[in-house]
Tab-separated table of C-alpha atoms in Angstrom:
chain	number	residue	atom	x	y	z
G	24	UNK	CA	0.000	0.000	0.000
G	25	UNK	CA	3.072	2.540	-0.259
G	26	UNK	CA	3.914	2.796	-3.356
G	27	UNK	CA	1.808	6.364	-3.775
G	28	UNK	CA	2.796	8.989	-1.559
G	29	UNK	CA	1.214	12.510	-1.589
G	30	UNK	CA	2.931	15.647	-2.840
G	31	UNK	CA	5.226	17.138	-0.046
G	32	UNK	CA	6.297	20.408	-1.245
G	33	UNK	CA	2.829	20.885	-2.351
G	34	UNK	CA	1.238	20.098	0.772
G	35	UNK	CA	3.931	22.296	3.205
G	36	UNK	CA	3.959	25.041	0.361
G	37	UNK	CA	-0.186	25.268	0.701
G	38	UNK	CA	0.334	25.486	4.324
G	39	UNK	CA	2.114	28.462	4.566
G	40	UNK	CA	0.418	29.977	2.162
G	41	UNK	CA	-3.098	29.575	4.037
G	42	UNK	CA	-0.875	30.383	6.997
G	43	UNK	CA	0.141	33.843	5.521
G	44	UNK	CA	-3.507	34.885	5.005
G	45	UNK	CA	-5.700	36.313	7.627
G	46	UNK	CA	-2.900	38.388	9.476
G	47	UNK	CA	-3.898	41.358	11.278
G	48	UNK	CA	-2.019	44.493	11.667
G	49	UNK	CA	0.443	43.245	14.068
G	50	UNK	CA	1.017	40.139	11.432
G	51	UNK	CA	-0.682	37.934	14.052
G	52	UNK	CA	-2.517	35.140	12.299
G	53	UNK	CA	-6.802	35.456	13.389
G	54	UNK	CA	-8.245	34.167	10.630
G	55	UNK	CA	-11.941	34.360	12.938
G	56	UNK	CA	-15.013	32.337	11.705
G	57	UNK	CA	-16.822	34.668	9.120
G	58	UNK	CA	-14.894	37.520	9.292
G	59	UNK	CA	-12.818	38.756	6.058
G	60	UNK	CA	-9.795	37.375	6.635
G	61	UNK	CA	-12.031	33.952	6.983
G	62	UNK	CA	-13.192	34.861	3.253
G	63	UNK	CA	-9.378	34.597	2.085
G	64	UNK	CA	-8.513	31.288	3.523
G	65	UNK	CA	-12.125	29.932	2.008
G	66	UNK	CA	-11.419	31.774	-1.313
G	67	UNK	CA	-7.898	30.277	-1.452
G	68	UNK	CA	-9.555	26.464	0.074
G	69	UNK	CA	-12.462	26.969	-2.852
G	70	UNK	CA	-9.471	27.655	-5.639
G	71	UNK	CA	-7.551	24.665	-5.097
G	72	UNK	CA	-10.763	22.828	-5.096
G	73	UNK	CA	-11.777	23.538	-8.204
G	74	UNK	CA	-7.947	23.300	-9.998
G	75	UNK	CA	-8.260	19.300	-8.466
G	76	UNK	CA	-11.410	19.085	-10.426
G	77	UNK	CA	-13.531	18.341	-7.267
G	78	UNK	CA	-17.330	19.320	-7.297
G	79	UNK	CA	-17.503	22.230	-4.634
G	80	UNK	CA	-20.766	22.166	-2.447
G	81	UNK	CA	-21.453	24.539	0.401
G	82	UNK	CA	-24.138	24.207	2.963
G	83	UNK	CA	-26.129	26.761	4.660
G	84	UNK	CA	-24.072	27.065	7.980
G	85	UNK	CA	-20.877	27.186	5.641
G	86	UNK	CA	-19.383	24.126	5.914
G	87	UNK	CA	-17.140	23.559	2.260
G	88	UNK	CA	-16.998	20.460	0.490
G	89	UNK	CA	-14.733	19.144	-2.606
G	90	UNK	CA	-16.566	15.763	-3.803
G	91	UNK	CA	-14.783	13.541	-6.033
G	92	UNK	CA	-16.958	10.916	-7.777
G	93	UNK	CA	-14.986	8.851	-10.109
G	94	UNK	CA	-16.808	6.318	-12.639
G	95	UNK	CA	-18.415	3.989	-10.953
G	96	UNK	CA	-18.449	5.481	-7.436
G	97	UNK	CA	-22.202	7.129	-8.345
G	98	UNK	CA	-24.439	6.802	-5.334
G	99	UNK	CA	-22.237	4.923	-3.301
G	100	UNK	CA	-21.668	6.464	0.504
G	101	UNK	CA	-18.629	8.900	0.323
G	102	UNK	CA	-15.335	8.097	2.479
G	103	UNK	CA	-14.695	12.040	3.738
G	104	UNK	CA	-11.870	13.233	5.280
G	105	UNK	CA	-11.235	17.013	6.689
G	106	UNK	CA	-11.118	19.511	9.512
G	107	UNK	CA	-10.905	23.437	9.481
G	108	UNK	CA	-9.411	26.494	8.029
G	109	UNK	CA	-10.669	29.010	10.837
G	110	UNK	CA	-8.535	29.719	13.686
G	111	UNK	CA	-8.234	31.104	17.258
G	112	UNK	CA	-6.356	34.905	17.693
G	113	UNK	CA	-2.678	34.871	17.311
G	114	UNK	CA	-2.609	31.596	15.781
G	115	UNK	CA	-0.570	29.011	14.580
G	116	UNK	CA	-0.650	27.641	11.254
G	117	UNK	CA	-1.483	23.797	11.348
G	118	UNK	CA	-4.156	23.336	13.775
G	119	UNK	CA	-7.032	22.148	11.218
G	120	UNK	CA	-5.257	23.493	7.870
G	121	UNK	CA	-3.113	20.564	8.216
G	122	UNK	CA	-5.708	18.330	8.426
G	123	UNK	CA	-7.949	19.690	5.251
G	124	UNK	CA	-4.713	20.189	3.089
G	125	UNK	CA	-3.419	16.967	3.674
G	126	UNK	CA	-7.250	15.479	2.855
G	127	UNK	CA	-7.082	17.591	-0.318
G	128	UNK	CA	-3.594	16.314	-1.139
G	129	UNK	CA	-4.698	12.619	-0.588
G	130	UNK	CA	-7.446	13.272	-3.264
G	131	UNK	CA	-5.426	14.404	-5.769
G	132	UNK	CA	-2.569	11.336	-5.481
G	133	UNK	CA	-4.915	9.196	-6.049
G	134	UNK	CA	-5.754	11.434	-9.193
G	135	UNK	CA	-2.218	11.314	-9.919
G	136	UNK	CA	-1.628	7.709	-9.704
G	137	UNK	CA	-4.297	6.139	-11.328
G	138	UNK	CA	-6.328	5.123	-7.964
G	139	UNK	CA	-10.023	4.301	-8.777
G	140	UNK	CA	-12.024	4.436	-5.725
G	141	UNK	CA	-15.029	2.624	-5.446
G	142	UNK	CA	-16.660	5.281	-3.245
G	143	UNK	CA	-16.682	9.079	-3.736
G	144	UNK	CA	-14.292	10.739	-1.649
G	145	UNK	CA	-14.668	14.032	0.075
G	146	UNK	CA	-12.452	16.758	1.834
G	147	UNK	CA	-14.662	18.982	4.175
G	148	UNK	CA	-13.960	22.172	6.158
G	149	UNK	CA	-16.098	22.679	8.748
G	150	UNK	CA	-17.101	26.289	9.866
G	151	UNK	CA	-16.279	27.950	13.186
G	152	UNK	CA	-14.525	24.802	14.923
G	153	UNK	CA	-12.860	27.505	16.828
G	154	UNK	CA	-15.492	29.053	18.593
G	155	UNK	CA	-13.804	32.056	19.107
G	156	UNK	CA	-16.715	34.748	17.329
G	157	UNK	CA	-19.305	32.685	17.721
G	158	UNK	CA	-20.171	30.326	19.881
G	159	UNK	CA	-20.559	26.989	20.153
G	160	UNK	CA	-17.500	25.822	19.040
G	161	UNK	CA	-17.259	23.146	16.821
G	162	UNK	CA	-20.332	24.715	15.121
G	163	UNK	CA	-20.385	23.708	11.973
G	164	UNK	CA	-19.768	20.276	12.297
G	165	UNK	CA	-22.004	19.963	15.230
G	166	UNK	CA	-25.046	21.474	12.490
G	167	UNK	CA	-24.179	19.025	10.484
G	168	UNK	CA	-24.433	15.898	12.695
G	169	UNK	CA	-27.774	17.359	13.666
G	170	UNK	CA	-26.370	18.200	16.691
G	171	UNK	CA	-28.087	21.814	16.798
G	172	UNK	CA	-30.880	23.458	14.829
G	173	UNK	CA	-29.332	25.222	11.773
G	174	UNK	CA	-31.400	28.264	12.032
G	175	UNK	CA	-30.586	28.380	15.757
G	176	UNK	CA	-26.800	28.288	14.668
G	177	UNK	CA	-27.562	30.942	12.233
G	178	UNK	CA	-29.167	32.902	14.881
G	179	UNK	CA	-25.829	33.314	16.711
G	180	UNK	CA	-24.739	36.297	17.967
G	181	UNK	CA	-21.039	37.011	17.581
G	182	UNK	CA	-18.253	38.299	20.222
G	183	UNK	CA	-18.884	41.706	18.032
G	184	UNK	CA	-22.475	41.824	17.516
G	185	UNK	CA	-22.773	40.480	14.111
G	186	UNK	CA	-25.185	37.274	13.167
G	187	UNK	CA	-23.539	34.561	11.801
G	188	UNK	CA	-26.288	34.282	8.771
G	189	UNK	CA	-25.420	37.716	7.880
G	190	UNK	CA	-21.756	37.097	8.061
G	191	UNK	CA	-21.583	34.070	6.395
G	192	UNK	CA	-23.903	36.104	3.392
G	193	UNK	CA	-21.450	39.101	3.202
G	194	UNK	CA	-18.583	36.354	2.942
G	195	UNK	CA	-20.576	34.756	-0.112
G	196	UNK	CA	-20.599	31.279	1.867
G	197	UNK	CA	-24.257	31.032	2.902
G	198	UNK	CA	-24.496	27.828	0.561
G	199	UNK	CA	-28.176	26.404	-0.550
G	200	UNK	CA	-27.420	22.634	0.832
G	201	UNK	CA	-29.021	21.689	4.008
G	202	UNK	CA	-26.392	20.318	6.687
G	203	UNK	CA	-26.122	16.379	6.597
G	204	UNK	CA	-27.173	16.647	2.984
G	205	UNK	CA	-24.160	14.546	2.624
G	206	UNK	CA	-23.897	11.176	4.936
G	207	UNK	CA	-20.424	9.546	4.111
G	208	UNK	CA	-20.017	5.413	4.953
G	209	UNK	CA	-16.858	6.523	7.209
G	210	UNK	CA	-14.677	9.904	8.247
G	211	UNK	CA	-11.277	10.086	8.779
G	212	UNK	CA	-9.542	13.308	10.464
G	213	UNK	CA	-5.596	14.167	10.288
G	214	UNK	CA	-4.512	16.482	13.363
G	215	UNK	CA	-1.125	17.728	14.869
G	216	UNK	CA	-1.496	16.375	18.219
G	217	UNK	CA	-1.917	19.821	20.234
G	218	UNK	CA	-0.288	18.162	23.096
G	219	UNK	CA	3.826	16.990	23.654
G	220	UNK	CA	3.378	12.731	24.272
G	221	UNK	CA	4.192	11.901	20.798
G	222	UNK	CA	7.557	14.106	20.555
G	223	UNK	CA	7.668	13.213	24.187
G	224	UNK	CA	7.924	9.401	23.573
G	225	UNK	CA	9.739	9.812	20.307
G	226	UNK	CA	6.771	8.250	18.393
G	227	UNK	CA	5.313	8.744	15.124
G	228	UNK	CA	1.626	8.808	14.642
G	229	UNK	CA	-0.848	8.522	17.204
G	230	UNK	CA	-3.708	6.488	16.442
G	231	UNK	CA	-6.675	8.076	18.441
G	232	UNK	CA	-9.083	5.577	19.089
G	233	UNK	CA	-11.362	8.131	22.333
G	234	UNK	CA	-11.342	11.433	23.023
G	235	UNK	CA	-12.227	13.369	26.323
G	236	UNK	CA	-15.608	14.199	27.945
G	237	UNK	CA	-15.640	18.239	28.663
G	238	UNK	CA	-17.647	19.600	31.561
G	239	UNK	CA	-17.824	23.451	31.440
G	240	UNK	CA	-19.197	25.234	34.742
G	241	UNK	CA	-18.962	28.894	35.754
G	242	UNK	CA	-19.299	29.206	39.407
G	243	UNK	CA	-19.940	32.396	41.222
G	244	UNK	CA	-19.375	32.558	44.921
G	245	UNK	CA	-21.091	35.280	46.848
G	246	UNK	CA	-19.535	36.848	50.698
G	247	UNK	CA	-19.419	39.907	52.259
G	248	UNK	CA	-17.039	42.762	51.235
G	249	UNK	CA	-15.038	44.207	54.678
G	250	UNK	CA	-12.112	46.033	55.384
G	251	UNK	CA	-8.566	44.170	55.090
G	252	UNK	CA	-7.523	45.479	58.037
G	253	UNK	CA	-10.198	45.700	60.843
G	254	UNK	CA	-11.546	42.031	59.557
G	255	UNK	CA	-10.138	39.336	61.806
G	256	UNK	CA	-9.615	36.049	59.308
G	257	UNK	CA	-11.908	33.779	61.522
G	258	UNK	CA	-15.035	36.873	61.041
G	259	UNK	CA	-14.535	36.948	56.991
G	260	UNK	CA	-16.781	36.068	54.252
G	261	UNK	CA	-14.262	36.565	52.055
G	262	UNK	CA	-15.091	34.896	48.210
G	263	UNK	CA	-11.394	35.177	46.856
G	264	UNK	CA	-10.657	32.651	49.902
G	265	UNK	CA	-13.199	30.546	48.438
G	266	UNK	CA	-12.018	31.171	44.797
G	267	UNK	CA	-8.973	29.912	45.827
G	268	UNK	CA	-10.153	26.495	47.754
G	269	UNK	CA	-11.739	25.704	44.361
G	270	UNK	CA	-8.421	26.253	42.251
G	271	UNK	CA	-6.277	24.173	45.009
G	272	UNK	CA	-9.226	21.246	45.207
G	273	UNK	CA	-9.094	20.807	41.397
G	274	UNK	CA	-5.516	20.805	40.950
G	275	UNK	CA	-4.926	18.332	44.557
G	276	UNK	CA	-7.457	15.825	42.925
G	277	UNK	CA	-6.306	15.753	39.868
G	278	UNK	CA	-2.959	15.215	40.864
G	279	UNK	CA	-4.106	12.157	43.320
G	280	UNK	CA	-6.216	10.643	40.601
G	281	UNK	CA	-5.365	7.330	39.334
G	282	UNK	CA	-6.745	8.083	35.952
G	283	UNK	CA	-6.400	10.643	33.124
G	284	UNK	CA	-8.668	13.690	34.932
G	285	UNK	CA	-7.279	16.903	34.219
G	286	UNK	CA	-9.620	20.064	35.757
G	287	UNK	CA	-8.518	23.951	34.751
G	288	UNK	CA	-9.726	27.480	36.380
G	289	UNK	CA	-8.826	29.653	32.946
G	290	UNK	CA	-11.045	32.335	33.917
G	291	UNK	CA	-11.777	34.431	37.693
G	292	UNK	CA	-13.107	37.652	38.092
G	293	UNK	CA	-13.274	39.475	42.040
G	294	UNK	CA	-16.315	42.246	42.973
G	295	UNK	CA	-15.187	44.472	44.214
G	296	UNK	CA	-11.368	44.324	42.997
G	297	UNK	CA	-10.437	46.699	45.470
G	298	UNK	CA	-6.657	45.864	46.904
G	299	UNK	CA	-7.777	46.614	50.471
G	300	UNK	CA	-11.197	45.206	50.281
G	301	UNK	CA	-11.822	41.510	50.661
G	302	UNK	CA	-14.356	40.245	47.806
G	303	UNK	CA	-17.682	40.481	48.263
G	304	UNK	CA	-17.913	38.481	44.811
G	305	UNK	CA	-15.948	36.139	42.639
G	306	UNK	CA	-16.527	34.478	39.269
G	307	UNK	CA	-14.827	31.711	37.867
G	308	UNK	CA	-14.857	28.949	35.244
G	309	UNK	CA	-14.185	25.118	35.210
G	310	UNK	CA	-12.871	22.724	32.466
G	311	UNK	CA	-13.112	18.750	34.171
G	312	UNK	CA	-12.501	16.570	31.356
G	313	UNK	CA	-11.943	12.585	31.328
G	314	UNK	CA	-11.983	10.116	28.790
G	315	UNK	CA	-14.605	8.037	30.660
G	316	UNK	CA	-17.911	9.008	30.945
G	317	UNK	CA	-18.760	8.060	34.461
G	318	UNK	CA	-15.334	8.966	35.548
G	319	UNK	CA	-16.544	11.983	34.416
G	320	UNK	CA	-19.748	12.319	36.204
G	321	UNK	CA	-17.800	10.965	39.682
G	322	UNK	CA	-15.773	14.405	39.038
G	323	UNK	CA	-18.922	16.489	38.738
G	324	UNK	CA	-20.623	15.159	41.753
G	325	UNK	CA	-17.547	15.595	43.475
G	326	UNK	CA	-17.123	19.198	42.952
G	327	UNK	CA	-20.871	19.595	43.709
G	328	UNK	CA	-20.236	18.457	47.229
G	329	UNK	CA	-16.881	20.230	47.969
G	330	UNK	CA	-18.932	23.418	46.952
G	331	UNK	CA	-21.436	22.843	49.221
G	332	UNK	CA	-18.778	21.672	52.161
G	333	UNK	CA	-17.083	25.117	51.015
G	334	UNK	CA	-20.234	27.343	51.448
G	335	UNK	CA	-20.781	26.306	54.785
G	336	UNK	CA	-17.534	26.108	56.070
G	337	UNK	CA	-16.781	29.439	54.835
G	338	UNK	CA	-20.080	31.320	55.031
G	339	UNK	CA	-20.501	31.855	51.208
G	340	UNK	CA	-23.524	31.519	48.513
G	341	UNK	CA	-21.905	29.409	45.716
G	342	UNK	CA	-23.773	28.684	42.716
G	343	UNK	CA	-23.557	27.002	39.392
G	344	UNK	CA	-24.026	27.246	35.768
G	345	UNK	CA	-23.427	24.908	32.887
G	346	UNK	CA	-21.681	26.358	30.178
G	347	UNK	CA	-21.111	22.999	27.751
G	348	UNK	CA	-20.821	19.286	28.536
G	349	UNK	CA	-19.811	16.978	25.880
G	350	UNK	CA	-20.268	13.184	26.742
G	351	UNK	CA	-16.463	11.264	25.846
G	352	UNK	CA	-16.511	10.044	22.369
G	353	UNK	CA	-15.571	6.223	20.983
G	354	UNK	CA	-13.615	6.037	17.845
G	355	UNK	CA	-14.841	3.327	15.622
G	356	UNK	CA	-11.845	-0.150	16.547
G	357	UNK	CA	-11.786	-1.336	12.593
G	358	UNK	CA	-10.645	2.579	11.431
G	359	UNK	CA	-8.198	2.786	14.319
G	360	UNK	CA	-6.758	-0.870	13.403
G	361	UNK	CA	-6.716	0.621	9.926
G	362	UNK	CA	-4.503	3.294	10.791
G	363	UNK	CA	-2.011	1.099	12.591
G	364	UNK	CA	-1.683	-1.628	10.331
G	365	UNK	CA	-1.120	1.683	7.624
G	366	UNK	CA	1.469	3.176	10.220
G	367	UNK	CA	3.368	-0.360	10.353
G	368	UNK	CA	3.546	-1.007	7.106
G	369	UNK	CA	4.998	2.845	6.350
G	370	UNK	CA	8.152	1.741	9.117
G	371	UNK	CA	6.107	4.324	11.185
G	372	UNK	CA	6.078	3.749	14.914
G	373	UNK	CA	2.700	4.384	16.525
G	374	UNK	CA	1.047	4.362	19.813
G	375	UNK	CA	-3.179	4.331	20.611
G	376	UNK	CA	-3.730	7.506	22.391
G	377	UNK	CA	-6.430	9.931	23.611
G	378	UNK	CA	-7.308	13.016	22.657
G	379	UNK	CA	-7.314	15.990	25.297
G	380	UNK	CA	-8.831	18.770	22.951
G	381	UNK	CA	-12.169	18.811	20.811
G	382	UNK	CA	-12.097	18.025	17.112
G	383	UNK	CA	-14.888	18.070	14.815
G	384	UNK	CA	-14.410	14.338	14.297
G	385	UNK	CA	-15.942	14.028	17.468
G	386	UNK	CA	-19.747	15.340	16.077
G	387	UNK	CA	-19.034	13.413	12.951
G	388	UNK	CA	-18.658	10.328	15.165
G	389	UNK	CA	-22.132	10.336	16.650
G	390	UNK	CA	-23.601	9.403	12.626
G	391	UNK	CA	-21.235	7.189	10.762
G	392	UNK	CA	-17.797	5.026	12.135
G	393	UNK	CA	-14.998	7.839	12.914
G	394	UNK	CA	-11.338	7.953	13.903
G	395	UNK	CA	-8.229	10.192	13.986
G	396	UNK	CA	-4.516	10.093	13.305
G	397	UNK	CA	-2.086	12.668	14.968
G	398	UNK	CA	1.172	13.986	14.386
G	399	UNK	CA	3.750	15.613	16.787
G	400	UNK	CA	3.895	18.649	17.773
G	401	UNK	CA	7.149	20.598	19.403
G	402	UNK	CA	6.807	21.114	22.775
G	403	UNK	CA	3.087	20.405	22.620
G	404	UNK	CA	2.542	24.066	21.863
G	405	UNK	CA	-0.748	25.288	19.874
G	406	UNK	CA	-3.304	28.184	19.360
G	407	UNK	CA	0.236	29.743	19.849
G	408	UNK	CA	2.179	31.265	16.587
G	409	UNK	CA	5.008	29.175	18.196
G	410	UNK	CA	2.925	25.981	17.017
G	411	UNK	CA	5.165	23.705	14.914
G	412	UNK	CA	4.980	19.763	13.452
G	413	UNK	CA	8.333	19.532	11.441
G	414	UNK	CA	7.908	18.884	7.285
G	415	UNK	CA	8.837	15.195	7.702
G	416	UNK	CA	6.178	14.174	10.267
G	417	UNK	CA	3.570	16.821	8.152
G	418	UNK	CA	4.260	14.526	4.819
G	419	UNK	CA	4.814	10.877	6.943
G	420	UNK	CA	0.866	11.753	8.509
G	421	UNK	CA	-0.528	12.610	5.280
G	422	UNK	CA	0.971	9.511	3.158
G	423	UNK	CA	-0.444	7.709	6.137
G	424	UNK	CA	-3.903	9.173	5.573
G	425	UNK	CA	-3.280	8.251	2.004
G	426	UNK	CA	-2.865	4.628	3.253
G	427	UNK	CA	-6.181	4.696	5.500
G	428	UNK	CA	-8.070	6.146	2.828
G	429	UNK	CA	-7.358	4.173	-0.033
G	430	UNK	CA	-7.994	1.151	2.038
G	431	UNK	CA	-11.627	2.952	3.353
G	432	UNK	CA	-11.901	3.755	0.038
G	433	UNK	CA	-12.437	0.347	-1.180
G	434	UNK	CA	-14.137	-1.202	1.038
C-alpha cells in the first residue's frame, strides 16, 4: 500500500500559504469564523478545489466540500476526510489546515496515480470549529451531525455583535445545501497532536481511538465585602478565599487521581477588585474533562459536594451554571486498526492515544464510524504562533492518511 505517496512540497507550500492569510495588523494570524480574513482562507480552500477538479458544495451554515466521484463510485456512501481552516487569535498555522490540506492532497494522489475508488471521496472544512466569534464551538460540524438546529446556529450572535447568517452572506458562503445533505459510509480526520506525548515518547503517529468528555461550569461565589484590616480572618466572608479552595481542590485531585482527569480554572473575576477590600464576589470557570464518561460524572458530583462543604464552612452563597458538557466520544476499533496496520507497514512507529482537545471528528462520530490520526507537535505548543509539526512528520501523517483512505476507500 506505499507505493503512492502525496505531494510534499505541495502540501507544506499550501500550508504556509493559508498560513500567511488572515494576518492582522500586528502580522498575528486570526483568521476568525466569518470575518474577512475567513473569506481569504475559504477563497484560497475553494481555488484549489476547483484546480483538483472536485465538485464544490457549500451548505447553509458554511461548511465547504470538494466531492470527487470517479466512474463507478455514483451513489455509493462517500469516504470524507477534513477539519478546518478558521482559527483562534494569534494563531498558529497547522491546527485544522493541516488536516484539510493533507485530505485535499490525498485526493489528488490518487488522481495522480491512477487510484479508482469505489466510493466518492470528500475533503470537508467545517465552519467555526474555533469558537472564538461565535459560539458553540465546533459549530459547523455539530449542524451538520444534527447536533443543533441550523437556524438556531444561524441565529448566533457574535463576540462583536454580528449574526452569523449575515456574516456568512457578506462572505458569499451562505451555501443552498441543508447540513447532513451529505452522509459519508466513514470519516477520517488528520490532526497535529496539540499536546507533547508523541515528541515526548519519540513516536510517530498517534492512532486516536477516544477522546475526552468536557464539563464546562462557571461558578460564582457570593460573601461579604469588609475592610482588610479591621476584619479578623476567623469573622470573613471573604469569596477570593473561596475562589482559591476551588483552584487548590481541582488541581490536589487531579494530581491524586489514578486516571487521566485533568480540571482547569482559565477564567476568575473578584467584585469588588479593590486591593484593600476583601471580595464580596468572585466568578470563575471550570474545564473537568476525562476520557470516561462516568469517571466523568464521579468528578462532577464531586465538585458539587466540595462546593457545598465550602459554602458552609466558609459562610458563602456558591452557585452554578453549565456552560457545555460533551459526553467522551468512541472512535470506531476497525478505522483505528486501519490506521495502525497503515502506520506499520509505512516503518512508522505508533502508539493508541487519547485526545485531550475537541475536534470536529468528534460530532461526525455520533452518525457514521470515525477515527483520527495525529502527528507531533514541538513542545506540545498550539493556538500559539510558536505551534510547529516539522515537514517530515507533516508529509509521513498525510501519506499515512493516504494509506487509511485508499484502504476505506475500497471497502
Amino acid at each position: 500500500m506505499t507505493d503512492i505517496s502525496i505531494d510534499g512540497a505541495r502540501l507544506i507550500g499550501r500550508i504556509r500559504e493559508l498560513g500567511n492569510l488572515g494576518r492582522d495588523g500586528d502580522g498575528r494570524l486570526a483568521r476568525l469564523a466569518a470575518s474577512d480574513a475567513d473569506k481569504l482562507g475559504r477563497d484560497l480552500f475553494v481555488s484549489w478545489l476547483r484546480t483538483a477538479g472536485l465538485d464544490v458544495a457549500v451548505d447553509r451554515i458554511g461548511n465547504i466540500f470538494g466531492i470527487w466521484e470517479p466512474p463507478g463510485s455514483e451513489g455509493k456512501l462517500p469516504l470524507m476526510m477534513g477539519s478546518h481552516i478558521d482559527t483562534v487569535i494569534n494563531a498558529g498555522i497547522y491546527d485544522g489546515c493541516y488536516g484539510v490540506i493533507a485530505a485535499l492532497e490525498v485526493i489528488e494522489a490518487m488522481q495522480d496515480e491512477g487510484f479508482v475508488p469505489s466510493r466518492p471521496v470528500v475533503v470537508a472544512a467545517f465552519t467555526n470549529e474555533e469558537g472564538v466569534r461565535f459560539t458553540p464551538d465546533m459549530m459547523g460540524s455539530l449542524v451538520y451531525s444534527g447536533g443543533m438546529d441550523t437556524d438556531a446556529a444561524l441565529a448566533t450572535v457574535g463576540t462583536d455583535g454580528a449574526l452569523l447568517v449575515d456574516e456568512l452572506g457578506r462572505i458569499g458562503f451562505a451555501g443552498p445545501k441543508e447540513p447532513g445533505f451529505l452522509k459519508p459510509a466513514a470519516y477520517v480526520e488528520l490532526h497535529v497532536e496539540q499536546g507533547p506525548v508523541l515528541e515526548r515518547e519519540g513516536i510517530d503517529i498517534g492512532a486516536v481511538e477516544n477522546l475526552q468528555g468536557i464539563s464546562w461550569q462557571r461558578v460564582t461565589i457570593n460573601g461579604t465585602a469588609n475592610h482588610a484590616g479591621t476584619t479578623p480572618i476567623t469573622m470573613r466572608s471573604d469569596a477570593g478565599y473561596g475562589a482559591a479552595r476551588i483552584v487548590t481542590y481541582l488541581r490536589e485531585r487531579a494530581l491524586a487521581s489514578t486516571s487521566p482527569m485533568v480540571a482547569t480554572v482559565g477564567c476568575m473575576e473578584f467584585e469588588p477588585n479593590a486591593i484593600n477590600v476583601i471580595p464580596s464576589g468572585a466568578t470563575l470557570t471550570i474545564d473537568l474533562r476525562h476520557p470516561v464518561e462516568d469517571r466523568l460524572l464521579e468528578e462532577e458530583r464531586a465538585l458539587s459536594e466540595f462546593l457545598s462543604r465550602l459554602a458552609a464552612e466558609e459562610g458563602l452563597t456558591i452557585s452554578t451554571e453549565r456552560l457545555a458538557r460533551s459526553a467522551p466520544v468512541a472512535f470506531d476499533q476497525e478505522i483505528v486498526a486501519v490506521i495502525e496496520d497503515a502506520a506499520k507497514k509505512r516503518g512508522l512507529s505508533y502508539r493508541r492515544m487519547t485526545s485531550g482537545a475537541g475536534h470536529d471528528a468528534q460530532m461526525i462520530a455520533t452518525i457514521v464510524p470515525t477515527a483520527m490520526i495525529f502527528v507531533p507537535s514541538v513542545d506540545g505548543i498550539s493556538h500559539n504562533p510558536a505551534e510547529l509539526t516539522h515537514d517530515i512528520d507533516l508529509i509521513a501523517g498525510a501519506n499515512l492518511l493516504l494509506d487509511v483512505a485508499r484502504v476505506l476507500a475500497k471497502s
